[in-house]
XYZ file of C-alpha atoms in Angstrom:
556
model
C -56.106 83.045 197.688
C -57.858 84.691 194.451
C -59.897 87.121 196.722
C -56.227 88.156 197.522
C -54.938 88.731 194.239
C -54.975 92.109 194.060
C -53.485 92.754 196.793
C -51.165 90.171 195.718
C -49.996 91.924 192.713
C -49.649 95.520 194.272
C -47.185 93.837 196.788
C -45.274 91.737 194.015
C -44.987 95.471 191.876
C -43.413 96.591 195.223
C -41.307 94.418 195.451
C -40.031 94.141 192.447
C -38.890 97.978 192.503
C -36.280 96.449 195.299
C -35.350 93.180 193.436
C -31.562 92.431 192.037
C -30.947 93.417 188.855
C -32.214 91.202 186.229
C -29.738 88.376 185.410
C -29.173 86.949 181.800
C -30.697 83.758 181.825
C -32.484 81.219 178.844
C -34.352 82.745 176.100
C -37.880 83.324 176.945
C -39.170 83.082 173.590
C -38.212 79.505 173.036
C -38.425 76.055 174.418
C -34.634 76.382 174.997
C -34.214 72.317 174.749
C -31.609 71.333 172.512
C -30.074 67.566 171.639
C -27.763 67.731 174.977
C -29.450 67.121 177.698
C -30.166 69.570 180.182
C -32.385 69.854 183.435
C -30.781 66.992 184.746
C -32.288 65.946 187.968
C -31.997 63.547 191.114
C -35.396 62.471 192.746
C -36.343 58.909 194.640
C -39.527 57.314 193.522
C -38.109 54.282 195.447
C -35.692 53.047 198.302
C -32.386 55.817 198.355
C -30.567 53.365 199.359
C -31.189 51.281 195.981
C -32.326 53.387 193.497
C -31.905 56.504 192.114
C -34.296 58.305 189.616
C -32.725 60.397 187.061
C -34.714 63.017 184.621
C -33.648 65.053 181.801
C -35.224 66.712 178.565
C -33.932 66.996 175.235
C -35.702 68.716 172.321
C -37.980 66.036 169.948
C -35.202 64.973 167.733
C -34.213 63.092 170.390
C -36.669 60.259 171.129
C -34.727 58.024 173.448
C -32.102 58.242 175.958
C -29.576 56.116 178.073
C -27.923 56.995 181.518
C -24.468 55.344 181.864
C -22.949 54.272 185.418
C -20.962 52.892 187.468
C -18.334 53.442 190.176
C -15.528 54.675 188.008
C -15.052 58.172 188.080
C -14.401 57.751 184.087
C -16.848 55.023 183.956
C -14.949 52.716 181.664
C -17.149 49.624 183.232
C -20.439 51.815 183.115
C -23.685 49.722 182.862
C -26.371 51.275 180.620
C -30.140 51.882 180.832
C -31.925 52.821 178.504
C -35.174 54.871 177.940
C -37.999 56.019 175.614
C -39.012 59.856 176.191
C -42.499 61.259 176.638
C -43.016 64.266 174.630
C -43.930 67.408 176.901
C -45.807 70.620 175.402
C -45.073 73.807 177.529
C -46.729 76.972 176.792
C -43.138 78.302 174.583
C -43.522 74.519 172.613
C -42.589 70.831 172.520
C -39.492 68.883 174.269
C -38.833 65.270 175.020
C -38.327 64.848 178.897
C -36.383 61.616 179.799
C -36.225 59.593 183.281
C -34.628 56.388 184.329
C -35.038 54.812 187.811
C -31.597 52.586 188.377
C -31.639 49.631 190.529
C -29.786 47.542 192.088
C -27.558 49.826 193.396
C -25.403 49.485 196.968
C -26.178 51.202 199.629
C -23.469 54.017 200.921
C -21.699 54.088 197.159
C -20.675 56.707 195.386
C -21.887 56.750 192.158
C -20.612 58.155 188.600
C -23.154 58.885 185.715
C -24.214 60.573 182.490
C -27.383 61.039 180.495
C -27.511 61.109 176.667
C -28.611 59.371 173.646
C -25.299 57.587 172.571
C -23.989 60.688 170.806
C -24.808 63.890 172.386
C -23.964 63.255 176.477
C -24.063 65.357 179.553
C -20.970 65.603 181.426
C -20.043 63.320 183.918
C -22.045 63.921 187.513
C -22.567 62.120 190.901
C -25.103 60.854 193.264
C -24.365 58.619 196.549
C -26.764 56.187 197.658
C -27.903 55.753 201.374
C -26.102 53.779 203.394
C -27.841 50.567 205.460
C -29.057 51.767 209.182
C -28.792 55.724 208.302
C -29.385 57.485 211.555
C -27.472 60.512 211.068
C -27.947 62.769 208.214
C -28.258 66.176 206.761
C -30.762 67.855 204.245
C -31.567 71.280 203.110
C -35.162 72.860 203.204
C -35.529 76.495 200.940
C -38.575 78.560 201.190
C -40.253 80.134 198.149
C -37.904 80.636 194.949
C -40.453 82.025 192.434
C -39.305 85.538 190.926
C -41.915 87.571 192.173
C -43.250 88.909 188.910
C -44.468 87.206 186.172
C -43.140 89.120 183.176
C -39.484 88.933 184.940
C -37.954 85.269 185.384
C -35.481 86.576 187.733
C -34.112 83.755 189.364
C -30.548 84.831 190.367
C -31.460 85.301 194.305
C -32.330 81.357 194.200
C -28.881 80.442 191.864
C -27.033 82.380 194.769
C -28.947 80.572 197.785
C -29.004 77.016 196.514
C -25.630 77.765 195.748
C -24.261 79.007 198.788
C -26.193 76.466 200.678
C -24.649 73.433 198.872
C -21.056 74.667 199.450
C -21.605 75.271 203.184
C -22.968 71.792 203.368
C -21.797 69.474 200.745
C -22.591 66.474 203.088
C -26.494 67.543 202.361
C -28.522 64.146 201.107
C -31.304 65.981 199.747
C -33.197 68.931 199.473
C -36.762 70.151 199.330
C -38.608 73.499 198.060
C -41.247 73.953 199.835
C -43.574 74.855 196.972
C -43.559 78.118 194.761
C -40.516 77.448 192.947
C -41.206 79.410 190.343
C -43.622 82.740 189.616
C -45.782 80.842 187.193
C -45.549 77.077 186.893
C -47.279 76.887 183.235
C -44.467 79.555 182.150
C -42.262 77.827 180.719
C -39.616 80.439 180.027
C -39.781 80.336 184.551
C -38.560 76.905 184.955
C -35.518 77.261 182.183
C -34.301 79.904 184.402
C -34.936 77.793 187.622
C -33.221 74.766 186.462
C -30.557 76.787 184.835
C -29.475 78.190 188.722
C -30.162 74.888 190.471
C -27.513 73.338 188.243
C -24.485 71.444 189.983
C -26.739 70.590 192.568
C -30.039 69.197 191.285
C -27.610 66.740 189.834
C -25.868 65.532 192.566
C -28.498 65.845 195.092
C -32.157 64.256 195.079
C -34.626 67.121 195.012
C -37.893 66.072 196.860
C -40.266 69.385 195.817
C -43.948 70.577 197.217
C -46.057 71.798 194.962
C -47.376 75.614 195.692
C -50.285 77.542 194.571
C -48.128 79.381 192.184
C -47.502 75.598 190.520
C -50.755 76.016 189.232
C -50.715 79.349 187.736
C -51.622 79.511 183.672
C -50.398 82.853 182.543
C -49.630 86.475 183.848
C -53.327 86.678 184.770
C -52.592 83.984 187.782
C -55.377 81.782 186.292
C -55.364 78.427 187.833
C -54.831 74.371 186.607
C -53.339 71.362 187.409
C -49.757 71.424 187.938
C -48.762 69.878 184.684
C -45.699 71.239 184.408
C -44.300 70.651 187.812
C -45.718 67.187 187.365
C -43.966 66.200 184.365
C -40.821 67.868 185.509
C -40.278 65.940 189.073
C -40.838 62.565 189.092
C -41.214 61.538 192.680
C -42.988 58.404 194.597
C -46.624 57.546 193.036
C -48.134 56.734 196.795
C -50.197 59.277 197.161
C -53.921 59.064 196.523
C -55.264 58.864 193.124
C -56.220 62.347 192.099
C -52.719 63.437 193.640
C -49.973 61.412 192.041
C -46.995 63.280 191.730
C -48.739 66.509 194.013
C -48.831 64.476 197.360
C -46.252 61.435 198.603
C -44.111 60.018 200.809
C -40.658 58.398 201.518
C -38.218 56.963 204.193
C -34.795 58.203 204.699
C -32.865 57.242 207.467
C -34.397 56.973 210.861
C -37.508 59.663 209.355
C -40.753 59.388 207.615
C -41.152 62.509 205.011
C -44.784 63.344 203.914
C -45.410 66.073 200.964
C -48.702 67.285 201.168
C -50.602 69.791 198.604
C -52.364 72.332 200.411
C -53.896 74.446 196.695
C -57.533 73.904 197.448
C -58.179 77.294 196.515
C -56.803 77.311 193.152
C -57.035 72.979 192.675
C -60.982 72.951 193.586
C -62.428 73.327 190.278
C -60.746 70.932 188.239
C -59.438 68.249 190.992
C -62.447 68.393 193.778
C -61.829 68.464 197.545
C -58.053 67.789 197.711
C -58.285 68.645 201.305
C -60.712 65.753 202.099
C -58.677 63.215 199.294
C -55.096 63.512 201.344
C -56.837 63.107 204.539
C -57.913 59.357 204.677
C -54.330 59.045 202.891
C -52.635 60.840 205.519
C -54.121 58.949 208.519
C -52.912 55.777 206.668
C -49.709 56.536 205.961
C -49.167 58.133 209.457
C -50.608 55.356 210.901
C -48.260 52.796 208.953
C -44.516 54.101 210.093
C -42.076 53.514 212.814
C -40.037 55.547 211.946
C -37.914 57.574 214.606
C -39.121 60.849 213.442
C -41.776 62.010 211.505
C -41.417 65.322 209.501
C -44.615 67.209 207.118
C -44.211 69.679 204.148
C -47.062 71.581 202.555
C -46.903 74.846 201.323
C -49.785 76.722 202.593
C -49.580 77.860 206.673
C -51.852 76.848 209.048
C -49.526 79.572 211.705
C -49.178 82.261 208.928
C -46.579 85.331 209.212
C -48.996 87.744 206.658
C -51.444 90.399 208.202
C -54.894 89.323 207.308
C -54.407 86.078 205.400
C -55.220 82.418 206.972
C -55.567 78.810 206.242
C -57.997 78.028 208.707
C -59.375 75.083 206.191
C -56.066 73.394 205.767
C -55.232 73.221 209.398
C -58.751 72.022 210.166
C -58.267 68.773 207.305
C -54.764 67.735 208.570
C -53.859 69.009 212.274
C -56.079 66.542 214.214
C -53.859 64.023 212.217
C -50.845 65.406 212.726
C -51.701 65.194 216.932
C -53.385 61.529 216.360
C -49.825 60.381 215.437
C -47.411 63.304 216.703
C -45.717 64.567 214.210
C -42.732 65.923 215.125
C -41.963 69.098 212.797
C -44.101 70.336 209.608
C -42.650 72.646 207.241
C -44.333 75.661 205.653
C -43.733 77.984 202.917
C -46.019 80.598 201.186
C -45.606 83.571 203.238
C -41.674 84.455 202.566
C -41.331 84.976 206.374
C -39.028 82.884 208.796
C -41.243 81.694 211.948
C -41.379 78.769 214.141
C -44.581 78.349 216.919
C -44.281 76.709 220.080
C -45.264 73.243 220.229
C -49.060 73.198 219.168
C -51.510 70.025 220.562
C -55.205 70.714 219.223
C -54.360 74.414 218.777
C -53.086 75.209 221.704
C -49.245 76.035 222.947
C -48.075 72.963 224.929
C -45.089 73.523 227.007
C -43.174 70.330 225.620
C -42.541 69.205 221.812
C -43.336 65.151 223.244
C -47.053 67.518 223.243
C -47.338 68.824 220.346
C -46.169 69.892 216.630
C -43.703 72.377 216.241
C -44.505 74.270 212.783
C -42.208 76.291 211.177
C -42.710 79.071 207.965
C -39.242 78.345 205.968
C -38.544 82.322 204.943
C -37.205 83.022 201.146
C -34.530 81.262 198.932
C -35.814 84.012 196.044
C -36.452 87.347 194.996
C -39.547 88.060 196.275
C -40.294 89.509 200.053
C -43.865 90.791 201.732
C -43.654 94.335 203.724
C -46.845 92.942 206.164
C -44.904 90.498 208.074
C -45.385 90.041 211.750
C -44.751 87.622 214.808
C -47.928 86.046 215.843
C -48.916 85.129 219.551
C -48.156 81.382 218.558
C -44.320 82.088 217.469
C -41.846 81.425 219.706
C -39.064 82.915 217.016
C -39.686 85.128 214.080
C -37.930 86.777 211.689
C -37.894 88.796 208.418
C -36.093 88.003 205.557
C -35.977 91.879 204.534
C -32.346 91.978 203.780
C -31.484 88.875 201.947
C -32.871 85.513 201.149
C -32.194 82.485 203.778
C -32.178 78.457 203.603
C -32.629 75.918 206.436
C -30.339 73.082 207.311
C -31.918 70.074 209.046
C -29.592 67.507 210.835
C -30.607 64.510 212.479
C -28.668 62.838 214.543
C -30.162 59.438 215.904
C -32.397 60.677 218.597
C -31.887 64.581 217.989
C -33.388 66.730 215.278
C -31.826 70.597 215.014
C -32.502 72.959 212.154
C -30.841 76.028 211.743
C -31.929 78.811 209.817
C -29.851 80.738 207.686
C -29.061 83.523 205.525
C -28.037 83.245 202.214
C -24.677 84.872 203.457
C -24.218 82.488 206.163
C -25.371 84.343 208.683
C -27.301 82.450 212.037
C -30.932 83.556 212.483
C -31.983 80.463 214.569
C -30.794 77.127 215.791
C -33.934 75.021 217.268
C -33.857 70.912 218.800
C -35.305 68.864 219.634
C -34.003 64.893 221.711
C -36.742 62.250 222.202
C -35.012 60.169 225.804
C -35.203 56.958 226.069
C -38.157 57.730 229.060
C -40.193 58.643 226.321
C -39.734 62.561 227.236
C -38.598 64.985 224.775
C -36.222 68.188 225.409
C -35.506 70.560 223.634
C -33.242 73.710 222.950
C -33.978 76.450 223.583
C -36.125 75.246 226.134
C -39.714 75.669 225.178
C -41.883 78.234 227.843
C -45.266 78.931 227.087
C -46.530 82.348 227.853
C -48.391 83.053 231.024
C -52.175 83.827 231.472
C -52.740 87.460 230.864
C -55.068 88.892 233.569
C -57.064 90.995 231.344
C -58.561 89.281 228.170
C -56.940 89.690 225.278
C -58.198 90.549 221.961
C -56.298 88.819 218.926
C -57.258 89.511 215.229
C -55.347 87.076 212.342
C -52.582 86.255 215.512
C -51.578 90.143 216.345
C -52.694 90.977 219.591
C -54.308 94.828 219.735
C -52.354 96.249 222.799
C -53.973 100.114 221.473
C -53.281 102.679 224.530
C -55.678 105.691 223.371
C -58.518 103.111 222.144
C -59.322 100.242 224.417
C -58.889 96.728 222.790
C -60.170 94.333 225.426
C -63.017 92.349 225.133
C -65.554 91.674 227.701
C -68.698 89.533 228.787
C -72.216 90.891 228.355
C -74.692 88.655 229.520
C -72.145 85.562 229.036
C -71.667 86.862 225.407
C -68.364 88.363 224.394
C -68.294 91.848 222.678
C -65.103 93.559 221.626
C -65.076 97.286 220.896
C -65.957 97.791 217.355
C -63.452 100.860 216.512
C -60.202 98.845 218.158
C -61.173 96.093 215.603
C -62.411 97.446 212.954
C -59.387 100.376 212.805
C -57.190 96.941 212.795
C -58.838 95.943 209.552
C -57.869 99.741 208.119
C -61.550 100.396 208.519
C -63.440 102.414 211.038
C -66.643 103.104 212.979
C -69.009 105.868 211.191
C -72.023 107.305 213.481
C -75.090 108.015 210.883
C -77.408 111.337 211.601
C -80.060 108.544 211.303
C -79.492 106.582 214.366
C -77.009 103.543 212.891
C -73.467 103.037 212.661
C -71.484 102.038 209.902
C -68.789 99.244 209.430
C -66.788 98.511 206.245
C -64.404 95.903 205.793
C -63.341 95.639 202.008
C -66.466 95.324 199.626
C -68.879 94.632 202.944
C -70.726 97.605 203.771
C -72.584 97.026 207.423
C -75.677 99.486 208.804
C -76.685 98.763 212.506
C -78.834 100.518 214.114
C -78.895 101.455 217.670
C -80.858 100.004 220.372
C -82.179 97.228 217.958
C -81.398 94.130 215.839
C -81.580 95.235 212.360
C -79.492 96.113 210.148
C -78.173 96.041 206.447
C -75.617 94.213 204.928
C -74.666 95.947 201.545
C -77.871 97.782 201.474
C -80.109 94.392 202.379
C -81.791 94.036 205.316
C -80.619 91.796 207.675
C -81.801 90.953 211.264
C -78.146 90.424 213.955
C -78.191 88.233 217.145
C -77.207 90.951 219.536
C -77.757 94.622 220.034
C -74.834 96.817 219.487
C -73.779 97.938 223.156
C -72.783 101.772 224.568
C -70.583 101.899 227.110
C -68.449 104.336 228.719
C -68.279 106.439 225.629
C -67.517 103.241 223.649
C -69.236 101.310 220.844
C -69.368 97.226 221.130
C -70.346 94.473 219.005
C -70.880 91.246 219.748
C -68.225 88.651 218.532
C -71.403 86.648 217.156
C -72.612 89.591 215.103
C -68.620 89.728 213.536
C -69.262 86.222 212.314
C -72.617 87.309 210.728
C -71.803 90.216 209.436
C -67.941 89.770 208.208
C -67.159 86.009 208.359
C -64.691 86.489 211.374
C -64.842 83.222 213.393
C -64.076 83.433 217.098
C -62.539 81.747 219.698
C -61.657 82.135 223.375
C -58.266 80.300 224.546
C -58.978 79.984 228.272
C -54.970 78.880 228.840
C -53.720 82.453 227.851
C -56.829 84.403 228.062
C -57.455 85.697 224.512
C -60.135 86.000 222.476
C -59.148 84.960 219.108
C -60.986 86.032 215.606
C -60.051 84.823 212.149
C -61.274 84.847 208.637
């Protein structure tokens, strides 16, 4: 992701030229906490249809706090709980966050409640247990919320999408944010102005949150750490494994097993280790340890990515032979701000039937911040951009049938999907899943696009059972070219990697150092071809042919 960053920030200046105006929100100067509570906020650490977790902060004056109960809408027999707070330091100071887990509660009630210290309370709010055999319900899923820039805590695209989303659907048990809630996680001044628009339904509504690379972002510089903040602010189940509490979890609701997963290698590696490799063994277990009817994934980074030239070849290497050991039914993506979902995928390949394979879907935008490099890859069997307005999904199960619509923040329909596991043990689905057919000439694919280029040939081909693609189609792709030298070589440049090849021989330089290549570059019919091994060598491109559609399929 860092290698990125540039470009990162270029796009994020872009887009903030077309973002809504800035709303009046917190102070960003100052903690903001105050003796009432605020931030209130429904998660589950442990059976919804039980318990119910409740968190709030307060500023340090207030070192304890009680949550009153009951089914009374004025709660005149409330029960009370209290609780000692746990000082938090954010990067704008100290405040006392709060959480109670109730229990004993009955399933499929309707509860009344308020957080306070005796004194100083909230108003009065609601929360509704589930109810026993749940086999129908609804929840909402939102894409990336985060601001876009990190000087501008502009969060009133994601007020107006939660917002909208919760009145369309009030009979929504949950939600999850698929990870970048906020620009930087370890600004504090971000998450006042988060909280601030997620009010009315944070606290009436469990929110079940993945944790994004942004989470882990210091300061304007994007400099990376542990989550704290998003830790300390969510409290959610402790099953994950060790070095992940609070990052990576699970839960039952209903007739489906939900799995969080934190995908930040990138920016977690130097202060947590190999998170990939941690969640793995953890993953197969869990997996491995539910009967649920339907089992449903969300991490943030995308192993079937919308952007032009940026993949997660790593992540979907550590979890996606796990996701086919036990067939997970649907994951859920964020981190690219586009709305996609692939065909069914066994072993990375398009199956024609989701009893197969995974169906993956990127979740689009619930905030201000949009990419202009956006593109349906050969794996999507629906894409869309998010351009024009910021968009939410609804997922409904209903016993035996899962659908999930997609839509706008206006309430517009960009796509309904479903899929119904029979009682054969076949699975259908609407719209009907169809695969696409064998091309008849190979086809080259670079990060998903396929190069269909009618003035410069783009197919590869087989020279002495070696495949070689022609080296201006790709590298032109990579908004590079081909450069003949008056000395006999050519030259390639992708980004800082400067290539020298000469002709008719194996050597060549890599950023002025010699280097010796497996495979002479070939002349042929006035064009110039390198060998798909030599792309690996020279620029870290890893191939692949797919002998089911006939493509030959690079990625970095």
């Amino acid at each position: 992701m860092k290698k990125f960053l540039s470009l990162l920030v270029a796009l994020v200046m872009a887009v903030s030229i077309f973002a809504a105006p800035t709303a009046i929100f917190a102070d960003t100067n100052t903690p903001g906490a105050k003796v009432m509570p605020d931030h209130i906020t429904l998660t589950w650490t442990q059976d919804p249809m039980t318990t119910q977790t409740i968190t709030w902060r307060t500023d340090t004056t207030v070192n304890s706090g009680k949550v009153q109960y009951g089914k009374d809408s004025a709660l005149k027999d409330a029960k009370t709980v209290d609780e000692k707070a746990r000082k938090f330091t954010s990067d704008l100071g100290d405040m006392n966050i709060h959480s109670v887990t109730l229990t004993e509660l009955e399933p499929g009630t309707k509860y009344y409640y308020k957080v306070g210290d005796g004194t100083n309370w909230s108003d009065i709010h609601t929360f509704t247990t589930e109810a026993k055999d749940t086999n129908s319900f609804k929840f909402l899923i939102f894409g990336d919320s985060q601001s876009g820039v990190a000087t501008d805590p502009q969060y009133g695209p994601w007020k107006t999408t939660i917002q909208n989303s919760f009145k369309a659907n009030p009979d929504a048990k949950f939600f999850v944010n698929v990870g970048d809630l906020v620009e930087i996680g370890q600004m504090y001044a971000h998450w006042n102005n988060w909280f601030d628009a997620a009010k009315g339904v944070i606290d009436t509504i469990p929110e079940m949150p993945v944790q994004g690379n942004h989470e882990t972002y210091q300061s304007k510089n994007y400099d990376s750490a542990k989550p704290k903040d998003f830790v300390n602010q969510f409290v959610v189940p402790q099953n994950g494994p060790d070095s992940l509490k609070g990052q990576t979890y699970s839960f039952d609701y209903g007739n489906a097993h939900i799995v969080m997963l934190d995908s930040q290698e990138d920016e977690e590696e130097p202060v947590a280790g190999d998170i990939l490799e941690a969640q793995k063994v953890w993953l197969d277990k869990d997996l491995s340890s539910t009967n649920k009817t339907w089992k449903i994934v969300f991490f943030h980074k995308t192993p079937y990515y919308n952007k032009a030239t940026r993949s997660n070849e790593q992540i979907k290497a550590a979890f996606q032979p796990i996701f086919d050991k036990y067939h997970v039914d649907i994951v859920f993506n964020g981190h690219d701000h586009g709305y996609s979902r692939t065909y069914p995928i066994n072993n990375d390949q398009y199956v024609n039937s989701p009893a197969k394979g995974t169906v993956y879907v990127v979740t689009g935008r619930s905030g201000n911040k949009y990419y202009p490099d956006l593109s349906q890859k050969v794996w999507d069997a629906f894409f869309y951009d998010p351009q024009d307005q910021p968009n939410y999904i609804v997922a409904d199960v209903n016993g035996n049938t899962l659908t999930i619509k997609a839509v706008k923040q206006d309430g517009t329909l960009i796509d309904t999907y479903s899929i119904t596991k029979n009682s054969d043990g076949t699975e259908t689905d609407s719209p009907k899943t169809i695969v696409p057919t064998k091309f008849n000439a190979t086809m080259l694919t670079i990060y998903g696009n396929m190069l269909q280029q009618p003035i410069i040939p783009a197919n590869p081909k087989q020279i002495n059972g070696k495949w070689y693609v022609p080296a201006r189609a790709f590298m032109q792709y990579l908004g590079s070219n081909v450069d003949w030298n008056d000395n006999g070589t050519i030259n390639l440049t992708y980004g800082k990697i400067k290539a020298d090849i000469a002709i008719n021989s194996t050597a060549a330089k890599l950023n002025g150092k010699d280097l010796t290549i497996s495979d002479q570059i070939v002349l042929d019919k006035g064009l110039t071809w390198i060998s798909a091994d030599d792309l690996k060598t020279l620029f870290g491109f890893s191939y692949k042919y797919d002998s089911n559609t006939n493509m030959l399929m690079f990625v970095k």
